Coordinates of C-alpha atoms and ligand atoms in Angstrom, one line a residue:
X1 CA 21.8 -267.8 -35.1
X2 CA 20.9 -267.7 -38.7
X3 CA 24.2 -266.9 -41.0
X4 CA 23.3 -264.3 -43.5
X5 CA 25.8 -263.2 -46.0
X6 CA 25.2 -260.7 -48.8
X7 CA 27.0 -259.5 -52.3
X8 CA 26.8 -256.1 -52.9
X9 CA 27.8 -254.8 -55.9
X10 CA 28.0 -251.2 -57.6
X11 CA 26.2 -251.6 -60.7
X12 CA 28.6 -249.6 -62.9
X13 CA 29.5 -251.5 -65.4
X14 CA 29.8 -255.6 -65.9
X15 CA 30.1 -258.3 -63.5
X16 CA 33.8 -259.0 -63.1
X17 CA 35.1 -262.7 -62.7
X18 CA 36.9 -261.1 -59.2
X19 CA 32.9 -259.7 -58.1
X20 CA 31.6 -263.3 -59.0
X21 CA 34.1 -265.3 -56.8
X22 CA 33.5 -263.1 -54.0
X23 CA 29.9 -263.3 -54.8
X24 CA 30.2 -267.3 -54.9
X25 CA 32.0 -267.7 -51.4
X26 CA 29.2 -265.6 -50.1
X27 CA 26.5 -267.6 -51.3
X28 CA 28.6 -270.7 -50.3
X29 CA 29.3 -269.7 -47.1
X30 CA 25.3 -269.3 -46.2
X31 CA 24.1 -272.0 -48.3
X32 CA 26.7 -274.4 -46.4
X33 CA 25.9 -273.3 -43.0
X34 CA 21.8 -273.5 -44.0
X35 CA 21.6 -269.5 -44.2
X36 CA 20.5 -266.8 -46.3
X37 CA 22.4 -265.2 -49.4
X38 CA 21.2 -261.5 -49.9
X39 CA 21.8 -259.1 -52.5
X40 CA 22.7 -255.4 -51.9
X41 CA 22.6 -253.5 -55.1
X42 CA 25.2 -250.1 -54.3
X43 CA 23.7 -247.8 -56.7
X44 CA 24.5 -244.6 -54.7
X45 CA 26.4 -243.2 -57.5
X46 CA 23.9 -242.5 -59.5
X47 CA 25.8 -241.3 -62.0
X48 CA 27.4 -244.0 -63.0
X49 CA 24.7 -246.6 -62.0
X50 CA 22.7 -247.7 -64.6
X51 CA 19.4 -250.4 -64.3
X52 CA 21.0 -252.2 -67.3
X53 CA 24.4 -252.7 -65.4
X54 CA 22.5 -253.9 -62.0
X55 CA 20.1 -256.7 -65.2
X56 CA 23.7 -257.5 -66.7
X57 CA 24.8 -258.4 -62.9
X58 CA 21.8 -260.5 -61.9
X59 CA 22.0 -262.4 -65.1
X60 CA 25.1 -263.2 -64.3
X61 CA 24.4 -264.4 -61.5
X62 CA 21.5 -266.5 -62.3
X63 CA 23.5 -267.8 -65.0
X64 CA 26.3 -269.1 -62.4
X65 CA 23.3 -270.8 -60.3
X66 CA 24.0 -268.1 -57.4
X67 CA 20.5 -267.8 -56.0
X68 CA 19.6 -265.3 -54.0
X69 CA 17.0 -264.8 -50.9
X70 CA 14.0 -262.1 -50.9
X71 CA 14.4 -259.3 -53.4
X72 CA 17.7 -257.7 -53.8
X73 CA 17.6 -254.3 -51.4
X74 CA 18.5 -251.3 -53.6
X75 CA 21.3 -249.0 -51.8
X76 CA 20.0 -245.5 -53.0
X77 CA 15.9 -246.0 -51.5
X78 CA 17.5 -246.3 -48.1
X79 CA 18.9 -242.7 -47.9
X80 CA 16.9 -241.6 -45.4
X81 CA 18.0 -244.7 -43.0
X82 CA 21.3 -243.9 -43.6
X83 CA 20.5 -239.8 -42.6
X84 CA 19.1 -241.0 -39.7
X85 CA 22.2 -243.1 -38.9
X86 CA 24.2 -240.1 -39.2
X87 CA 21.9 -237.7 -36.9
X88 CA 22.6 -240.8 -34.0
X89 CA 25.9 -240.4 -33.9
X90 CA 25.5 -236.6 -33.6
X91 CA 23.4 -236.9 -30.8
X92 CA 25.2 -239.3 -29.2
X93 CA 28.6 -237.5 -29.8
X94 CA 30.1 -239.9 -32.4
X95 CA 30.0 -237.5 -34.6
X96 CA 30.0 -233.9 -35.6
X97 CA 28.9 -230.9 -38.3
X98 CA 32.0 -229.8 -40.3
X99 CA 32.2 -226.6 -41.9
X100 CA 35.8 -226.5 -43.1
X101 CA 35.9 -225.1 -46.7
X102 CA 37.9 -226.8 -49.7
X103 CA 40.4 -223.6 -49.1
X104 CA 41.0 -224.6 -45.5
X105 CA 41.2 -228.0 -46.4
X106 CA 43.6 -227.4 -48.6
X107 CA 45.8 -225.1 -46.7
X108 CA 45.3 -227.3 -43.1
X109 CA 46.7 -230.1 -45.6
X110 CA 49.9 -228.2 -47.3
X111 CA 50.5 -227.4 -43.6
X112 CA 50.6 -230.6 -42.5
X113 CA 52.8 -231.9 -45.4
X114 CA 55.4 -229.2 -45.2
X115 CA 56.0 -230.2 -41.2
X116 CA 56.2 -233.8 -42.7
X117 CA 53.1 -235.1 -41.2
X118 CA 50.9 -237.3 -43.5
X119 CA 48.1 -234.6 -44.6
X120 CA 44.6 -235.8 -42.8
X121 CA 41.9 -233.8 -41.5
X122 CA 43.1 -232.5 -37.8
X123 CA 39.5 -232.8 -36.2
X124 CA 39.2 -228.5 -35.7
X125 CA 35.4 -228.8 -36.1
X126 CA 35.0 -231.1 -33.3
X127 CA 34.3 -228.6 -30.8
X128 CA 32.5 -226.5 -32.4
X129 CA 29.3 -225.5 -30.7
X130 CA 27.6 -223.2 -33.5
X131 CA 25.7 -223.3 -36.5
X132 CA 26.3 -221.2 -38.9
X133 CA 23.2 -220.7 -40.7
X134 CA 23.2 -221.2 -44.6
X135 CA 26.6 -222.4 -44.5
X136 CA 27.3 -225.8 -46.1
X137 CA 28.8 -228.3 -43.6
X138 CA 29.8 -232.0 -43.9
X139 CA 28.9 -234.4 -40.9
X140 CA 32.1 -236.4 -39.9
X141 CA 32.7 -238.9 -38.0
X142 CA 34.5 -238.7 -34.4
X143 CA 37.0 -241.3 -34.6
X144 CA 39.1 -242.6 -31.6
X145 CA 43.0 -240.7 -31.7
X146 CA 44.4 -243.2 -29.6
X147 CA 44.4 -247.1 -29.6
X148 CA 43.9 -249.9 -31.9
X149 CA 40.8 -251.3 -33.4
X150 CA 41.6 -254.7 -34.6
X151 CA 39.6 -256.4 -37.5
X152 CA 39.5 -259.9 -36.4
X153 CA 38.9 -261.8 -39.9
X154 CA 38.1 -265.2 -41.1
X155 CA 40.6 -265.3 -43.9
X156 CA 43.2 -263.0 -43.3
X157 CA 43.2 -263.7 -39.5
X158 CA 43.6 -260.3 -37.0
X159 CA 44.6 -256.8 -38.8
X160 CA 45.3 -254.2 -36.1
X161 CA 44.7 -250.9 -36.9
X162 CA 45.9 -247.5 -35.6
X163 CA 43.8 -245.6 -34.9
X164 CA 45.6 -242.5 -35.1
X165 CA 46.2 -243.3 -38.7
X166 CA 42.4 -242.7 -39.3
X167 CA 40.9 -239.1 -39.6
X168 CA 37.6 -238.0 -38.9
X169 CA 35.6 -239.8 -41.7
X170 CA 33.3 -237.7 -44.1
X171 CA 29.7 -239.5 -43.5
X172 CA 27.4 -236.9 -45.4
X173 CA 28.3 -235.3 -47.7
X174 CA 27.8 -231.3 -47.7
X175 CA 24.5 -232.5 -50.3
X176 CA 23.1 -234.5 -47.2
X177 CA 24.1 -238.0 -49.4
X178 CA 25.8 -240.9 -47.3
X179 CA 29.1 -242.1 -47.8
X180 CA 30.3 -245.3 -48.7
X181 CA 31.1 -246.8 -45.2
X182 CA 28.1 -245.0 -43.5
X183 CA 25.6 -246.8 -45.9
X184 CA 27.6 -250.1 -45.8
X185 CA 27.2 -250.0 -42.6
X186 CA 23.8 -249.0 -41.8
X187 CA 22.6 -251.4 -44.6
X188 CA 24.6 -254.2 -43.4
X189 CA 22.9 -254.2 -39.6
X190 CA 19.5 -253.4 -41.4
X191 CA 19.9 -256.9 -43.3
X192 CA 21.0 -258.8 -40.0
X193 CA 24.0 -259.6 -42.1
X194 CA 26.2 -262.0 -39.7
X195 CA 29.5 -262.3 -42.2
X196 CA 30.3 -259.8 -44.4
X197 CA 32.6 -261.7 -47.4
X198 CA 33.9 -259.2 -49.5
X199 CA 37.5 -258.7 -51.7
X200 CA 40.6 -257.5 -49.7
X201 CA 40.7 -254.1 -51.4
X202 CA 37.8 -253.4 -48.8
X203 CA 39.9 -254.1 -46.2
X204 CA 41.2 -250.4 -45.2
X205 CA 37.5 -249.8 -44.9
X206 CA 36.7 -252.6 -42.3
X207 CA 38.3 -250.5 -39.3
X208 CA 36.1 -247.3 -39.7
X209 CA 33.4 -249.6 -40.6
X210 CA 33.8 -251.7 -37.1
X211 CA 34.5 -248.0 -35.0
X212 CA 30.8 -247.3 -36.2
X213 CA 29.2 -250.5 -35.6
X214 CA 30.4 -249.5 -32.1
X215 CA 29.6 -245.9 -32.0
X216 CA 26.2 -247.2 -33.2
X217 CA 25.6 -249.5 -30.3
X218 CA 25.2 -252.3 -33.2
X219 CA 26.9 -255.7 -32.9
X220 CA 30.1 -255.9 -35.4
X221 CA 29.4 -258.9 -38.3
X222 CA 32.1 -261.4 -39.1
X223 CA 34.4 -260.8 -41.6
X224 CA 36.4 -262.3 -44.3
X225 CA 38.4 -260.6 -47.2
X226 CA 39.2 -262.7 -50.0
X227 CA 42.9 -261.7 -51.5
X228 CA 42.2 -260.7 -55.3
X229 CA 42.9 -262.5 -58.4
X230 CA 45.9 -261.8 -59.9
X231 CA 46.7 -262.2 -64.0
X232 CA 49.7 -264.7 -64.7
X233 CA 52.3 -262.1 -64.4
X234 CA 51.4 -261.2 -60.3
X235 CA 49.1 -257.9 -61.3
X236 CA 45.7 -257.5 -60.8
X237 CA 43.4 -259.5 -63.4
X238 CA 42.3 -256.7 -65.6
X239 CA 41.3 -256.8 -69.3
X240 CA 44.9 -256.7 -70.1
X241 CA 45.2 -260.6 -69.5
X242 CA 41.8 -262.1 -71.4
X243 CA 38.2 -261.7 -70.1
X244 CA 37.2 -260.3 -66.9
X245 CA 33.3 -260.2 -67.6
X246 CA 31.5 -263.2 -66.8
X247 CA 29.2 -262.5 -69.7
X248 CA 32.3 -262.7 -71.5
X249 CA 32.8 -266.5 -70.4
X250 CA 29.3 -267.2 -70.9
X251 CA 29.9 -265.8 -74.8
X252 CA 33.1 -267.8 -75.2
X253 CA 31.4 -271.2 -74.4
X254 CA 32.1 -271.9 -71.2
X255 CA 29.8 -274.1 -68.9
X256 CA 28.5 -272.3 -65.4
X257 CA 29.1 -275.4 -63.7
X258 CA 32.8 -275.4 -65.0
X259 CA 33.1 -271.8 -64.3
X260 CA 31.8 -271.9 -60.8
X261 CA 34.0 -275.3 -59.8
X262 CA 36.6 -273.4 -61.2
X263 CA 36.2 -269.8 -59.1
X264 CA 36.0 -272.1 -55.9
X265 CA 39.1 -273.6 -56.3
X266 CA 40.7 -270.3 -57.2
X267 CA 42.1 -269.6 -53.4
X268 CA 40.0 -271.7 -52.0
X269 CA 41.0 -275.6 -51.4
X270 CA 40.0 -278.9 -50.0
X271 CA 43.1 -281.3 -49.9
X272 CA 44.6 -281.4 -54.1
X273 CA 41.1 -282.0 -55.3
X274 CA 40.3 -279.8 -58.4
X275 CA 36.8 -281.0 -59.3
X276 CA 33.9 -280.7 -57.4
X277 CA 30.1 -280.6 -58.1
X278 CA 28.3 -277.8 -57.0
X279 CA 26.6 -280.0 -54.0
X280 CA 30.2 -281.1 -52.6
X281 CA 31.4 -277.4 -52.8
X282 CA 28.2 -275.9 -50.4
X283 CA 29.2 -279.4 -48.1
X284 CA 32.7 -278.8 -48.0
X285 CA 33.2 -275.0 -48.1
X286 CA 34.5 -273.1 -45.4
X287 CA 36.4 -269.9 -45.3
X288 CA 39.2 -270.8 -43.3
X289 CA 40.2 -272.7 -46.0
X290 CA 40.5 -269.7 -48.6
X291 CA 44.1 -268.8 -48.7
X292 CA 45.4 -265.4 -47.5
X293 CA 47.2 -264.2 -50.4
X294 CA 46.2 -263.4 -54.4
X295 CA 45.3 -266.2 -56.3
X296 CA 46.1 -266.7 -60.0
X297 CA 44.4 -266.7 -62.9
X298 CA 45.2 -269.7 -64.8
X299 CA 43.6 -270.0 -68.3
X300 CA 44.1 -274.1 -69.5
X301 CA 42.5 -275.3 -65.5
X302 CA 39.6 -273.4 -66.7
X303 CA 39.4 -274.9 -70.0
X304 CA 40.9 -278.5 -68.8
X305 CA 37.6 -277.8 -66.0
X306 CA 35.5 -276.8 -69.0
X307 CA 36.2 -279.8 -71.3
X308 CA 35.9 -282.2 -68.4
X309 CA 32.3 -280.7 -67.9
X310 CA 31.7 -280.8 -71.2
X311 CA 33.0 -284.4 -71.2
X312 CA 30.9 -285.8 -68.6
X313 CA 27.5 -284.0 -69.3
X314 CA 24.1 -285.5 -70.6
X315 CA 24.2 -284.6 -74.2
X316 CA 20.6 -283.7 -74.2
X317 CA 21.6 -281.1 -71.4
X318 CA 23.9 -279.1 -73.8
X319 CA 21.2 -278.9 -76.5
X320 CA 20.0 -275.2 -75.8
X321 CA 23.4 -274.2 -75.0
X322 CA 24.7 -275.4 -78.2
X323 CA 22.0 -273.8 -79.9
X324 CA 23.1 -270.4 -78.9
X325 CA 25.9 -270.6 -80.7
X326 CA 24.8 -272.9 -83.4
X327 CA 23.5 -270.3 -86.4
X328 CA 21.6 -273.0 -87.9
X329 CA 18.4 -274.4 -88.5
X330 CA 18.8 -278.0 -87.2
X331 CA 14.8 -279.0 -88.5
X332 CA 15.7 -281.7 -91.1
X333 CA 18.8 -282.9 -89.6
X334 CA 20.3 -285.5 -87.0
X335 CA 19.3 -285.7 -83.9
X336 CA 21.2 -282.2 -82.3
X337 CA 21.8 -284.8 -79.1
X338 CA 23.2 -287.3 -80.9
X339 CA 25.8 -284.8 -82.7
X340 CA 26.5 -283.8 -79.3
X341 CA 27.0 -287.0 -78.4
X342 CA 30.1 -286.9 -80.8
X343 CA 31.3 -284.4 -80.3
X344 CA 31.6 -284.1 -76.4
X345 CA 35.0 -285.5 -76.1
X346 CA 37.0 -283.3 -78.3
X347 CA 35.5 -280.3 -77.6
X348 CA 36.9 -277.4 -75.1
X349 CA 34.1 -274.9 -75.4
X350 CA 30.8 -275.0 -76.2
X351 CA 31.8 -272.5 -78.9
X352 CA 33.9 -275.5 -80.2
X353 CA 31.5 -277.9 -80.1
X354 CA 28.9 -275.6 -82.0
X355 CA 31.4 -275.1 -85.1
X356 CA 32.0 -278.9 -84.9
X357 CA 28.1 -279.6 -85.1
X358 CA 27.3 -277.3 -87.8
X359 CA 28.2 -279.2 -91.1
X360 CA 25.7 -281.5 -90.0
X361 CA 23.2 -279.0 -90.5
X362 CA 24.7 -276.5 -93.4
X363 CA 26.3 -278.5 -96.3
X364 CA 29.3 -277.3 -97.3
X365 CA 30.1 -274.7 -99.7
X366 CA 33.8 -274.9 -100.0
X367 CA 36.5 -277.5 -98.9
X368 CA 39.6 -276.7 -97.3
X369 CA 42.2 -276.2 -99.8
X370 CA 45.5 -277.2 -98.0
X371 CA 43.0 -280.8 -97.1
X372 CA 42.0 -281.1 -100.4
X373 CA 45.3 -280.9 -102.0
X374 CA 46.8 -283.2 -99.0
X375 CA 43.9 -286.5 -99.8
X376 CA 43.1 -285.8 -103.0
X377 CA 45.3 -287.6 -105.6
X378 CA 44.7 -289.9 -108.8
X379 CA 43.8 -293.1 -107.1
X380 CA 41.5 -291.3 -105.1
X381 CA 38.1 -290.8 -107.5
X382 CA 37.8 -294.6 -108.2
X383 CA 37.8 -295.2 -104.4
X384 CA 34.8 -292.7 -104.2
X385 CA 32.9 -293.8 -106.8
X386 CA 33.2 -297.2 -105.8
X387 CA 32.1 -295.9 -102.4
X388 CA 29.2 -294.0 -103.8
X389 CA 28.1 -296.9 -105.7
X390 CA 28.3 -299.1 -103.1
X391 CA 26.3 -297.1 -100.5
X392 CA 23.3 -296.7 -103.3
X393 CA 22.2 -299.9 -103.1
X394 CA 22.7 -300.6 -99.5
X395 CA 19.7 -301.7 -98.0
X396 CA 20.2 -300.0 -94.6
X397 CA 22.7 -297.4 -93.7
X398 CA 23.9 -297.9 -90.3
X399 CA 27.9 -297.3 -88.6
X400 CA 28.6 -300.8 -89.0
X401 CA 28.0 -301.1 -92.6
X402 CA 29.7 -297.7 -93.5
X403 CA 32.3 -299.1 -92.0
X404 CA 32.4 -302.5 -93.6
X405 CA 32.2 -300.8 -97.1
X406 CA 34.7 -298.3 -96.6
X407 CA 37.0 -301.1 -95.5
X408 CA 35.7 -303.6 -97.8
X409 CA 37.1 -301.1 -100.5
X410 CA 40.1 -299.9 -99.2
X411 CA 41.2 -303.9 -98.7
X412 CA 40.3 -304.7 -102.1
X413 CA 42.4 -301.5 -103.7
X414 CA 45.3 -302.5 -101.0
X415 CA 45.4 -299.0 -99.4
X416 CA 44.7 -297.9 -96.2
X417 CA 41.3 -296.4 -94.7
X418 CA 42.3 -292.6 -94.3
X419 CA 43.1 -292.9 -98.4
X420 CA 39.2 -292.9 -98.5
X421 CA 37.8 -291.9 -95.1
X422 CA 39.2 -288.9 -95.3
X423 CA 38.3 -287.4 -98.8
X424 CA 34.7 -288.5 -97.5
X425 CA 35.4 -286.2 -94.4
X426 CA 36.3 -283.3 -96.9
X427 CA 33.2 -283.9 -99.1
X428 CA 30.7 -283.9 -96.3
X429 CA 31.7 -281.7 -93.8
X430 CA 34.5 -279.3 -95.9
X431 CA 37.5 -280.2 -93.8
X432 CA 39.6 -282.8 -92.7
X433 CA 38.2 -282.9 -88.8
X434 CA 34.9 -284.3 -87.6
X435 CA 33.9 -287.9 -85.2
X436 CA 34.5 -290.8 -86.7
X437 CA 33.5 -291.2 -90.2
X438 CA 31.2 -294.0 -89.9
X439 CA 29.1 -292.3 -87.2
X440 CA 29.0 -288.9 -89.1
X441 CA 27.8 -291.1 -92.1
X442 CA 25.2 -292.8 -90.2
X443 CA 23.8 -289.5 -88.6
X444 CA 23.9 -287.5 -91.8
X445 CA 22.1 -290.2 -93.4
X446 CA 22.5 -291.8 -96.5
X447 CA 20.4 -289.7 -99.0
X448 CA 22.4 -286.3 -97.3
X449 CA 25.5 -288.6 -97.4
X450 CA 25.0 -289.3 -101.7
X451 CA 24.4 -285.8 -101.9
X452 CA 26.9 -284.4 -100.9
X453 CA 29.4 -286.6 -101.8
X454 CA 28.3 -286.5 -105.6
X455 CA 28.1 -282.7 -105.4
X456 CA 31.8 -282.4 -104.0
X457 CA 33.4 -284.7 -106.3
X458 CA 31.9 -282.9 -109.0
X459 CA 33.0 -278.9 -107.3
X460 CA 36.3 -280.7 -107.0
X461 CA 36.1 -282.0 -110.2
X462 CA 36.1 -278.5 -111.8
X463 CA 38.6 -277.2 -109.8
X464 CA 36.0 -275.4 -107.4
X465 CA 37.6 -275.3 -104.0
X466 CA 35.7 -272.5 -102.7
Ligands
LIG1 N1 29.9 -252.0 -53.5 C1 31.2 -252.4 -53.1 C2 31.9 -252.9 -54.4 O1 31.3 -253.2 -55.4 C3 31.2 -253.6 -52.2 C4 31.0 -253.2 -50.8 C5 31.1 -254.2 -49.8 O2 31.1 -255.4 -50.1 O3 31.2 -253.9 -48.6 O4 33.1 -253.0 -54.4

């Protein structure tokens, strides 16, 4: 048997961090067992779907590296299917028209609540052999009064059911359109989907869903409900604790390999390990190892995970992901990979690495006052000059010898090396933070280097901090 899993998202809006986990353990679960990952796109609400929320959700996706097989089914072109569905379960008496009116709805329901019964629909249309011409009916479905149904899933283990707690479920609407669980289901057995993997706020679904795989003669799928995220307080992750879009991670720097190691191990685990590449993750997955109860958002893993990525990746790797966030021309300067290089082990975000890399490429036009006023003192203006004199005549300009001079200076004026390594810092890149000074040197180049310096001391010279 071939495992086939699916994500199937409403496109109303963004792709939320919660949607992409689930989509992730879906596509890990087929691509572990050698199956197929499909994508159902649940645009039945067609007022609120839009085709620029289904483009923002496949771009996410591609961007996380969740590939998907064959072309993603759209929900809304298989109406008829799902009509069809409906008129089986009449004929076969799983179902029934419904002509109760919002009035008798209403009043069957303040009935039941004043006798202290939970208000559901009482089933009065069941029996009803006519057909009132012209008048608008719903078609419901017949569910069982007595008895259990028990969802038997992978992750929370056995939920039973009763199915006296279920009324007669609406499956078209009085406009002839499908209902959510009608087209789920139809859509699901269409696909051949084996496991359905979806978040546990479906899971008050899954019972109806299973009574009409059975009324429908089709063989109930697998399933597995993954528990939600939860914000640091215990609530559902919502806006209210950061960013819930994954465009929103993509924007703020963050790497889709971090992002993705980082959603697996967010109720999912395999022993303490935390980092995993995306090959031992589809090895190692399984969804008896997801836990059973809401997982927590936590903000530093994610950027510890991000920094580590970031860390350990080729430099030339990051270059067009740097460059989104760059806002500079880099023809004329170093090597971008080589900045990179530099940069990789302080940085958190690729956002961070970015604003570290641009002074290399846009010269400063103002220095940071509170640096300036903290390195800058008499003594400091001969150590520059002699640095600047020093560095003109040098025949080549490599990391060692910056470094040879700058010491070779400091030694002779008996000072330390920050008394002129770090006014250089100021001058170059406008503040007191970038890689070591020799390297910066070295990949800024010694005619950029000259310039700048000269045009610094003279701005600082005047007074001109910004
Ligand atoms: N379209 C549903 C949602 O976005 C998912 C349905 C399902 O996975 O069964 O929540």
């Amino acid at each position: 048997m071939t495992i086939r899993t699916r994500f199937a998202p409403s496109p109303t809006g963004m792709l939320h961090i919660g949607g992409a986990r689930t989509a992730l353990f879906s596509w890990l679960y087929a691509r572990h067992h050698g199956g197929e990952f499909l994508l159902r796109i649940e645009d039945t609400d067609r007022q609120r779907s839009t085709p620029e929320a289904t483009e923002v959700i496949l771009d996410g996706l591609r961007w996380l590296g969740l590939d998907w097989d064959g072309e993603p089914v759209f929900q809304s072109q298989r109406q008829a299917e799902h009509v069809m569905a409906a008129e089986q379960l009449i004929e076969s008496g799983h179902a029934y028209r419904c002509y109760c009116t919002q009035d008798e709805l209403e009043a069957m329901r303040e009935a039941q609540r004043a006798a202290g019964r939970k208000p559901m629909y009482d089933g009065r249309c069941r029996h009803r052999s006519d057909q009132p011409q012209g008048k608008p009916y719903v078609v419901r479905f017949r569910s069982p009064d007595v008895g259990q149904t028990v969802v038997h899933d992978l992750v929370l283990g056995d939920v039973v059911f009763d199915n006296a707690e279920l009324d007669d479920l609406i499956l078209l609407r009085s406009d002839g359109t499908p209902t959510y669980n009608l087209a789920v289901v139809a859509d699901d057995a269409a696909m051949g989907i084996t496991h359905v993997v979806r978040g546990s706020d479906h899971l008050n679904n899954t019972p109806r869903q299973v009574q009409l795989y059975q009324a429908l003669g089709l063989p109930v799928p697998k399933f597995a409900h993954i528990p939600l995220i939860h914000g640091p307080d215990g609530s559902k992750m919502s806006k209210r604790h950061g960013a819930v879009a994954i465009t929103e991670y993509r924007e703020a720097g963050y790497l889709p390999d971090a992002l993705v190691n980082y959603l697996a191990r967010l109720g999912w685990s395999h022993g303490d390990e935390e980092v995993f590449s995306r090959d031992e993750l589809i090895e190692l997955f399984d969804l008896r190892q997801v836990g059973k109860t809401a997982a927590r958002f936590d903000q530093q893993k994610l950027d510890w995970l991000n920094a580590l990525y970031l860390r350990q990746a080729n430099p030339s790797s990051l270059v067009d992901e740097v460059l989104r966030f760059l806002h500079a021309d880099i023809a004329g300067g170093p090597d971008l990979a080589e900045v990179i290089a530099t940069l990789q082990e302080r940085s958190r975000t690729l956002v961070e690495l970015a604003d570290g890399a641009r002074f290399f490429y846009v010269r400063p036009e103002q220095y940071d006052a509170k640096a300036v006023k903290k390195h800058f003192r008499e003594d400091t203006w001969p150590l520059l000059e002699a640095f600047v004199s020093a560095i003109e005549d040098m025949a080549s300009f490599d990391r060692e010898r910056v470094h040879e001079v700058i010491r070779g200076i400091c030694e002779q004026a008996g000072v330390g090396m920050g008394k002129l390594a770090q006014p250089i810092r100021i001058l170059v890149s406008g503040g007191p933070v970038s890689p070591p000074i020799d390297k910066t040197l070295e990949l800024l180049g010694r005619d950029e280097t000259l310039l700048r310096i000269r045009k610094g001391m003279e701005r600082l010279r005047q007074g001109l901090l910004s």
